[in-house]
Protein backbone atom coordinates (compact mmCIF):
# COMPACT_ATOMS: atom_id res chain seq x y z
CA UNK A 1 0.00 0.00 0.00
CA UNK A 2 1.40 3.39 -1.05
CA UNK A 3 3.83 2.15 -3.74
CA UNK A 4 1.76 3.96 -6.32
CA UNK A 5 1.45 7.39 -4.74
CA UNK A 6 0.02 10.64 -6.08
CA UNK A 7 0.02 13.92 -4.17
CA UNK A 8 -2.36 16.64 -5.38
CA UNK A 9 -2.35 20.31 -4.42
CA UNK A 10 -6.09 20.66 -4.45
CA UNK A 11 -9.02 18.38 -5.25
CA UNK A 12 -12.72 18.20 -4.42
CA UNK A 13 -12.33 14.98 -2.43
CA UNK A 14 -9.66 12.29 -2.69
CA UNK A 15 -12.41 9.64 -2.41
CA UNK A 16 -14.34 11.15 -5.32
CA UNK A 17 -11.12 11.51 -7.34
CA UNK A 18 -10.16 7.87 -6.81
CA UNK A 19 -13.67 6.64 -7.60
CA UNK A 20 -13.66 8.62 -10.86
CA UNK A 21 -10.24 7.21 -11.71
CA UNK A 22 -11.64 3.70 -11.22
CA UNK A 23 -14.63 4.23 -13.47
CA UNK A 24 -12.89 6.22 -16.21
CA UNK A 25 -9.58 4.77 -17.09
CA UNK A 26 -7.31 1.82 -17.36
CA UNK A 27 -6.85 -0.46 -14.37
CA UNK A 28 -5.69 1.27 -11.19
CA UNK A 29 -3.23 -0.83 -9.16
CA UNK A 30 -4.22 -2.11 -5.75
CA UNK A 31 -2.60 -0.06 -3.00
CA UNK A 32 -2.76 3.23 -4.93
CA UNK A 33 -2.80 6.20 -2.57
CA UNK A 34 -4.05 9.68 -3.49
CA UNK A 35 -3.20 12.45 -1.08
CA UNK A 36 -4.35 16.08 -1.22
CA UNK A 37 -2.97 19.16 0.47
CA UNK A 38 -6.41 20.72 0.24
CA UNK A 39 -9.90 19.32 -0.35
CA UNK A 40 -12.63 21.81 -1.17
CA UNK A 41 -15.44 19.27 -0.88
CA UNK A 42 -14.13 16.73 1.63
CA UNK A 43 -16.79 14.22 2.59
CA UNK A 44 -17.49 12.59 5.95
CA UNK A 45 -19.88 9.98 7.21
CA UNK A 46 -23.65 10.66 7.23
CA UNK A 47 -23.36 13.05 4.25
CA UNK A 48 -21.34 15.40 6.47
CA UNK A 49 -18.60 17.63 5.12
CA UNK A 50 -15.02 17.13 6.28
CA UNK A 51 -13.06 20.31 6.93
CA UNK A 52 -9.31 20.52 7.35
CA UNK A 53 -6.99 23.51 7.17
CA UNK A 54 -5.04 23.28 3.88
CA UNK A 55 -1.60 21.72 4.23
CA UNK A 56 -1.94 20.97 7.93
CA UNK A 57 -3.69 17.63 8.07
CA UNK A 58 -3.61 14.30 6.32
CA UNK A 59 -6.39 13.77 3.82
CA UNK A 60 -5.91 10.80 1.54
CA UNK A 61 -7.57 7.77 0.01
CA UNK A 62 -6.27 4.29 -0.67
CA UNK A 63 -7.51 1.65 -3.04
CA UNK A 64 -7.90 -2.03 -2.20
CA UNK A 65 -9.48 -4.94 -4.05
CA UNK A 66 -10.66 -7.25 -1.24
CA UNK A 67 -12.36 -9.65 -3.65
CA UNK A 68 -11.95 -12.45 -1.12
CA UNK A 69 -14.31 -10.67 1.28
CA UNK A 70 -18.07 -11.26 1.27
CA UNK A 71 -20.19 -8.13 1.44
CA UNK A 72 -21.55 -9.42 4.74
CA UNK A 73 -18.00 -9.29 6.14
CA UNK A 74 -17.37 -5.67 5.15
CA UNK A 75 -16.94 -4.66 8.75
CA UNK A 76 -13.79 -6.76 9.03
CA UNK A 77 -12.22 -4.39 6.51
CA UNK A 78 -13.34 -1.45 8.64
CA UNK A 79 -11.63 -3.11 11.59
CA UNK A 80 -8.41 -3.62 9.62
CA UNK A 81 -8.20 0.01 8.52
CA UNK A 82 -9.01 1.29 12.02
CA UNK A 83 -6.28 -0.92 13.49
CA UNK A 84 -3.78 0.28 10.89
CA UNK A 85 -4.41 3.95 11.67
CA UNK A 86 -4.36 3.17 15.38
CA UNK A 87 -1.02 1.36 15.19
CA UNK A 88 0.57 4.19 13.20
CA UNK A 89 -0.45 6.76 15.83
CA UNK A 90 0.15 4.61 18.91
CA UNK A 91 3.95 5.11 19.07
CA UNK A 92 3.35 8.86 19.27
CA UNK A 93 0.35 8.87 21.56
CA UNK A 94 0.54 5.57 23.43
CA UNK A 95 -2.14 5.44 26.12
CA UNK A 96 -5.42 7.28 25.79
CA UNK A 97 -5.79 6.27 22.16
CA UNK A 98 -8.97 4.41 21.23
CA UNK A 99 -11.01 3.19 18.31
CA UNK A 100 -14.44 4.71 18.60
CA UNK A 101 -17.04 2.54 16.93
CA UNK A 102 -17.35 2.21 14.06
CA UNK A 103 -14.12 3.72 12.74
CA UNK A 104 -12.96 6.93 14.39
CA UNK A 105 -9.70 7.27 16.28
CA UNK A 106 -10.05 9.11 19.56
CA UNK A 107 -7.49 10.60 21.88
CA UNK A 108 -9.13 10.67 25.31
CA UNK A 109 -12.57 12.08 24.48
CA UNK A 110 -11.71 13.86 21.24
CA UNK A 111 -11.63 12.82 17.62
CA UNK A 112 -8.26 12.65 15.94
CA UNK A 113 -9.16 10.75 12.80
CA UNK A 114 -12.15 9.65 10.77
CA UNK A 115 -12.64 7.54 7.71
CA UNK A 116 -15.04 7.05 4.87
CA UNK A 117 -14.94 3.62 3.24
CA UNK A 118 -16.81 3.27 -0.05
CA UNK A 119 -17.09 -0.28 -1.34
CA UNK A 120 -18.39 -1.46 -4.67
CA UNK A 121 -19.76 -4.97 -4.89
CA UNK A 122 -19.63 -7.71 -7.47
CA UNK A 123 -22.18 -10.42 -6.78
CA UNK A 124 -21.99 -11.11 -3.08
CA UNK A 125 -18.34 -10.07 -2.70
CA UNK A 126 -16.52 -6.76 -2.52
CA UNK A 127 -15.02 -5.66 -5.81
CA UNK A 128 -13.16 -2.51 -4.84
CA UNK A 129 -12.80 -0.42 -1.75
CA UNK A 130 -11.98 3.28 -1.72
CA UNK A 131 -10.78 4.09 1.77
CA UNK A 132 -10.66 7.78 2.66
CA UNK A 133 -8.80 8.74 5.80
CA UNK A 134 -8.52 12.11 7.51
CA UNK A 135 -6.10 12.57 10.41
CA UNK A 136 -5.72 15.86 12.26
CA UNK A 137 -1.98 16.40 12.48
CA UNK A 138 -0.78 20.02 12.62
CA UNK A 139 -4.06 21.95 12.85
CA UNK A 140 -4.20 23.95 16.09
CA UNK A 141 -7.69 25.38 16.18
CA UNK A 142 -11.01 23.67 15.57
CA UNK A 143 -13.51 26.51 15.96
CA UNK A 144 -16.95 25.20 16.83
CA UNK A 145 -15.64 21.65 17.05
CA UNK A 146 -13.02 22.48 19.68
CA UNK A 147 -14.69 20.38 22.33
CA UNK A 148 -14.89 17.32 20.07
CA UNK A 149 -11.77 17.41 17.86
CA UNK A 150 -8.05 17.37 18.52
CA UNK A 151 -4.79 17.00 16.58
CA UNK A 152 -1.39 15.45 17.16
CA UNK A 153 0.02 18.98 17.49
CA UNK A 154 -2.54 19.99 20.12
CA UNK A 155 -1.51 16.95 22.12
CA UNK A 156 2.28 16.94 21.60
CA UNK A 157 2.97 20.65 20.94
CA UNK A 158 5.04 20.18 17.81
CA UNK A 159 4.66 19.81 14.07
CA UNK A 160 4.84 16.43 12.35
CA UNK A 161 5.73 15.48 8.79
CA UNK A 162 2.50 14.49 7.04
CA UNK A 163 4.04 12.02 4.61
CA UNK A 164 5.95 10.17 7.32
CA UNK A 165 2.72 9.51 9.17
CA UNK A 166 0.92 8.67 5.92
CA UNK A 167 3.46 5.98 5.02
CA UNK A 168 3.35 4.60 8.57
CA UNK A 169 -0.40 4.26 8.17
CA UNK A 170 0.06 2.51 4.80
CA UNK A 171 2.53 0.07 6.34
CA UNK A 172 0.30 -0.82 9.28
CA UNK A 173 -2.83 -1.07 7.15
CA UNK A 174 -0.98 -3.46 4.84
CA UNK A 175 0.09 -5.64 7.78
CA UNK A 176 -3.49 -5.93 9.05
CA UNK A 177 -4.89 -6.35 5.56
CA UNK A 178 -2.58 -9.32 4.93
CA UNK A 179 -3.83 -10.90 8.16
CA UNK A 180 -7.39 -10.48 6.90
CA UNK A 181 -6.42 -12.07 3.61
CA UNK A 182 -4.86 -14.96 5.55
CA UNK A 183 -8.13 -15.54 7.39
CA UNK A 184 -7.01 -14.30 10.80
CA UNK A 185 -10.41 -12.83 11.49
CA UNK A 186 -10.59 -13.79 15.16
CA UNK A 187 -7.32 -12.04 15.89
CA UNK A 188 -8.52 -8.92 14.07
CA UNK A 189 -11.84 -8.85 15.92
CA UNK A 190 -10.14 -9.29 19.29
CA UNK A 191 -7.59 -6.54 18.60
CA UNK A 192 -10.33 -4.14 17.53
CA UNK A 193 -12.41 -4.90 20.60
CA UNK A 194 -9.44 -4.46 22.92
CA UNK A 195 -8.97 -0.86 21.71
CA UNK A 196 -12.64 0.06 21.70
CA UNK A 197 -13.57 3.42 23.20
CA UNK A 198 -15.77 3.08 26.32
CA UNK A 199 -15.69 -0.72 26.29
CA UNK A 200 -17.32 -2.05 29.46
CA UNK A 201 -18.02 1.48 30.65
CA UNK A 202 -21.40 2.94 31.46
CA UNK A 203 -22.31 5.86 29.25
CA UNK A 204 -25.34 7.83 28.04
CA UNK A 205 -26.68 7.14 24.58
CA UNK A 206 -29.56 8.37 22.46
CA UNK A 207 -31.63 5.99 20.39
CA UNK A 208 -35.14 6.56 19.05
CA UNK A 209 -35.25 9.99 20.71
CA UNK A 210 -34.69 8.38 24.06
CA UNK A 211 -31.72 8.92 26.33
CA UNK A 212 -30.53 5.89 28.23
CA UNK A 213 -27.59 4.71 30.22
CA UNK A 214 -25.91 1.57 28.93
CA UNK A 215 -22.65 -0.35 28.74
CA UNK A 216 -20.85 -1.13 25.50
CA UNK A 217 -19.98 -4.81 25.59
CA UNK A 218 -18.68 -5.24 22.06
CA UNK A 219 -19.39 -5.11 18.35
CA UNK A 220 -21.09 -7.92 16.43
CA UNK A 221 -19.32 -9.68 13.55
CA UNK A 222 -21.41 -7.59 11.17
CA UNK A 223 -20.37 -4.39 12.90
CA UNK A 224 -23.37 -3.52 15.06
CA UNK A 225 -22.68 -1.91 18.42
CA UNK A 226 -23.72 -4.11 21.36
CA UNK A 227 -24.99 -2.15 24.33
CA UNK A 228 -26.22 -3.71 27.54
CA UNK A 229 -29.12 -1.93 29.11
CA UNK A 230 -30.33 -3.44 32.36
CA UNK A 231 -29.98 -7.13 31.53
CA UNK A 232 -30.96 -6.79 27.90
CA UNK A 233 -28.41 -6.44 25.11
CA UNK A 234 -29.40 -4.27 22.18
CA UNK A 235 -27.57 -4.08 18.85
CA UNK A 236 -27.48 -0.85 16.87
CA UNK A 237 -26.30 0.35 13.50
CA UNK A 238 -24.75 3.73 12.86
CA UNK A 239 -28.07 5.47 12.28
CA UNK A 240 -29.75 3.95 15.31
CA UNK A 241 -27.55 5.19 18.15
CA UNK A 242 -25.53 8.21 19.17
CA UNK A 243 -23.13 8.70 22.04
CA UNK A 244 -23.94 11.58 24.38
C1 LIG B 1 -15.87 11.05 9.14
O1 LIG B 1 -15.35 10.92 10.25
O2 LIG B 1 -16.98 11.56 9.02
C2 LIG B 1 -15.11 10.58 7.95
C3 LIG B 1 -14.13 11.58 7.46
C4 LIG B 1 -13.35 11.12 6.25
C5 LIG B 1 -12.48 12.21 5.66
C6 LIG B 1 -11.53 11.72 4.63
S1 LIG B 1 -10.36 12.96 4.16
C7 LIG B 1 -9.83 12.02 2.78
C8 LIG B 1 -11.07 11.36 2.20
N1 LIG B 1 -11.71 12.20 1.22
C9 LIG B 1 -12.92 12.61 1.61
O3 LIG B 1 -13.66 13.37 0.96
N2 LIG B 1 -13.20 12.10 2.82
C10 LIG B 1 -12.13 11.24 3.31
Short mmCIF file of N, CA and C and ligand atoms in Angstrom, two decimals, residues 11-17 34-36 39 41-52 58-62 103-105 111 113-118 130-135, ligand 1:
data_model
loop_
_atom_site.label_atom_id
_atom_site.label_comp_id
_atom_site.label_asym_id
_atom_site.label_seq_id
_atom_site.Cartn_x
_atom_site.Cartn_y
_atom_site.Cartn_z
N UNK A 11 -8.05 19.26 -4.58
CA UNK A 11 -9.02 18.38 -5.25
C UNK A 11 -10.35 18.52 -4.51
N UNK A 12 -11.45 18.13 -5.15
CA UNK A 12 -12.72 18.20 -4.42
C UNK A 12 -12.66 17.27 -3.21
N UNK A 13 -12.42 15.98 -3.49
CA UNK A 13 -12.33 14.98 -2.43
C UNK A 13 -11.47 13.85 -2.97
N UNK A 14 -10.53 13.37 -2.19
CA UNK A 14 -9.66 12.29 -2.69
C UNK A 14 -10.48 11.02 -2.94
N UNK A 15 -11.54 10.81 -2.17
CA UNK A 15 -12.41 9.64 -2.41
C UNK A 15 -13.10 9.76 -3.77
N UNK A 16 -13.65 10.94 -4.04
CA UNK A 16 -14.34 11.15 -5.32
C UNK A 16 -13.35 11.00 -6.47
N UNK A 17 -12.17 11.58 -6.31
CA UNK A 17 -11.12 11.51 -7.34
C UNK A 17 -10.76 10.06 -7.66
N UNK A 34 -3.91 8.30 -3.01
CA UNK A 34 -4.05 9.68 -3.49
C UNK A 34 -4.13 10.59 -2.28
N UNK A 35 -3.19 11.52 -2.20
CA UNK A 35 -3.20 12.45 -1.08
C UNK A 35 -3.50 13.85 -1.61
N UNK A 36 -4.12 14.69 -0.80
CA UNK A 36 -4.35 16.08 -1.22
C UNK A 36 -3.93 17.03 -0.12
N UNK A 39 -8.66 19.82 0.25
CA UNK A 39 -9.90 19.32 -0.35
C UNK A 39 -10.95 20.41 -0.20
N UNK A 41 -14.15 19.91 -1.14
CA UNK A 41 -15.44 19.27 -0.88
C UNK A 41 -15.20 17.92 -0.19
N UNK A 42 -14.42 17.95 0.87
CA UNK A 42 -14.13 16.73 1.63
C UNK A 42 -15.42 16.17 2.21
N UNK A 43 -15.55 14.86 2.13
CA UNK A 43 -16.79 14.22 2.59
C UNK A 43 -16.55 13.37 3.83
N UNK A 44 -17.55 13.41 4.75
CA UNK A 44 -17.49 12.59 5.95
C UNK A 44 -18.63 11.60 5.97
N UNK A 45 -18.77 10.91 7.07
CA UNK A 45 -19.88 9.98 7.21
C UNK A 45 -21.20 10.74 7.34
N UNK A 46 -22.30 10.06 7.14
CA UNK A 46 -23.65 10.66 7.23
C UNK A 46 -23.79 11.89 6.34
N UNK A 47 -23.24 11.89 5.14
CA UNK A 47 -23.36 13.05 4.25
C UNK A 47 -22.79 14.34 4.86
N UNK A 48 -21.97 14.22 5.88
CA UNK A 48 -21.34 15.40 6.47
C UNK A 48 -20.22 15.91 5.57
N UNK A 49 -19.81 17.17 5.80
CA UNK A 49 -18.60 17.63 5.12
C UNK A 49 -17.42 17.42 6.06
N UNK A 50 -16.23 17.31 5.47
CA UNK A 50 -15.02 17.13 6.28
C UNK A 50 -14.11 18.31 6.02
N UNK A 51 -13.90 19.12 7.05
CA UNK A 51 -13.06 20.31 6.93
C UNK A 51 -11.68 20.05 7.49
N UNK A 52 -10.66 20.56 6.81
CA UNK A 52 -9.31 20.52 7.35
C UNK A 52 -8.58 21.74 6.82
N UNK A 58 -3.65 15.36 7.33
CA UNK A 58 -3.61 14.30 6.32
C UNK A 58 -5.01 14.07 5.79
N UNK A 59 -5.15 14.17 4.49
CA UNK A 59 -6.39 13.77 3.82
C UNK A 59 -5.98 12.94 2.61
N UNK A 60 -6.33 11.68 2.64
CA UNK A 60 -5.91 10.80 1.54
C UNK A 60 -6.86 9.62 1.40
N UNK A 61 -6.75 8.96 0.26
CA UNK A 61 -7.57 7.77 0.01
C UNK A 61 -6.69 6.66 -0.53
N UNK A 62 -7.01 5.44 -0.14
CA UNK A 62 -6.27 4.29 -0.67
C UNK A 62 -7.23 3.31 -1.32
N UNK A 103 -15.47 3.62 13.29
CA UNK A 103 -14.12 3.72 12.74
C UNK A 103 -13.46 5.08 12.94
N UNK A 104 -13.70 5.70 14.07
CA UNK A 104 -12.96 6.93 14.39
C UNK A 104 -11.79 6.57 15.30
N UNK A 105 -10.77 7.42 15.28
CA UNK A 105 -9.70 7.27 16.28
C UNK A 105 -9.83 8.43 17.25
N UNK A 111 -11.90 13.51 18.89
CA UNK A 111 -11.63 12.82 17.62
C UNK A 111 -10.36 13.32 16.96
N UNK A 113 -9.13 11.27 14.17
CA UNK A 113 -9.16 10.75 12.80
C UNK A 113 -10.52 10.13 12.48
N UNK A 114 -10.91 10.27 11.23
CA UNK A 114 -12.15 9.65 10.77
C UNK A 114 -11.93 9.03 9.42
N UNK A 115 -12.80 8.12 9.04
CA UNK A 115 -12.64 7.54 7.71
C UNK A 115 -13.96 7.31 7.02
N UNK A 116 -13.87 7.27 5.71
CA UNK A 116 -15.04 7.05 4.87
C UNK A 116 -14.67 5.95 3.88
N UNK A 117 -15.26 4.77 4.10
CA UNK A 117 -14.94 3.62 3.24
C UNK A 117 -16.09 3.42 2.26
N UNK A 118 -15.77 3.44 0.97
CA UNK A 118 -16.81 3.27 -0.05
C UNK A 118 -16.50 2.03 -0.88
N UNK A 130 -12.65 1.99 -1.77
CA UNK A 130 -11.98 3.28 -1.72
C UNK A 130 -12.04 3.74 -0.26
N UNK A 131 -10.86 3.85 0.33
CA UNK A 131 -10.78 4.09 1.77
C UNK A 131 -10.22 5.48 2.02
N UNK A 132 -11.08 6.39 2.42
CA UNK A 132 -10.66 7.78 2.66
C UNK A 132 -10.38 7.98 4.14
N UNK A 133 -9.22 8.57 4.41
CA UNK A 133 -8.80 8.74 5.80
C UNK A 133 -8.41 10.20 6.04
N UNK A 134 -8.92 10.77 7.09
CA UNK A 134 -8.52 12.11 7.51
C UNK A 134 -7.92 12.02 8.90
N UNK A 135 -6.72 12.57 9.08
CA UNK A 135 -6.10 12.57 10.41
C UNK A 135 -5.68 14.01 10.72
C1 LIG B 1 -15.87 11.05 9.14
O1 LIG B 1 -15.35 10.92 10.25
O2 LIG B 1 -16.98 11.56 9.02
C2 LIG B 1 -15.11 10.58 7.95
C3 LIG B 1 -14.13 11.58 7.46
C4 LIG B 1 -13.35 11.12 6.25
C5 LIG B 1 -12.48 12.21 5.66
C6 LIG B 1 -11.53 11.72 4.63
S1 LIG B 1 -10.36 12.96 4.16
C7 LIG B 1 -9.83 12.02 2.78
C8 LIG B 1 -11.07 11.36 2.20
N1 LIG B 1 -11.71 12.20 1.22
C9 LIG B 1 -12.92 12.61 1.61
O3 LIG B 1 -13.66 13.37 0.96
N2 LIG B 1 -13.20 12.10 2.82
C10 LIG B 1 -12.13 11.24 3.31
#
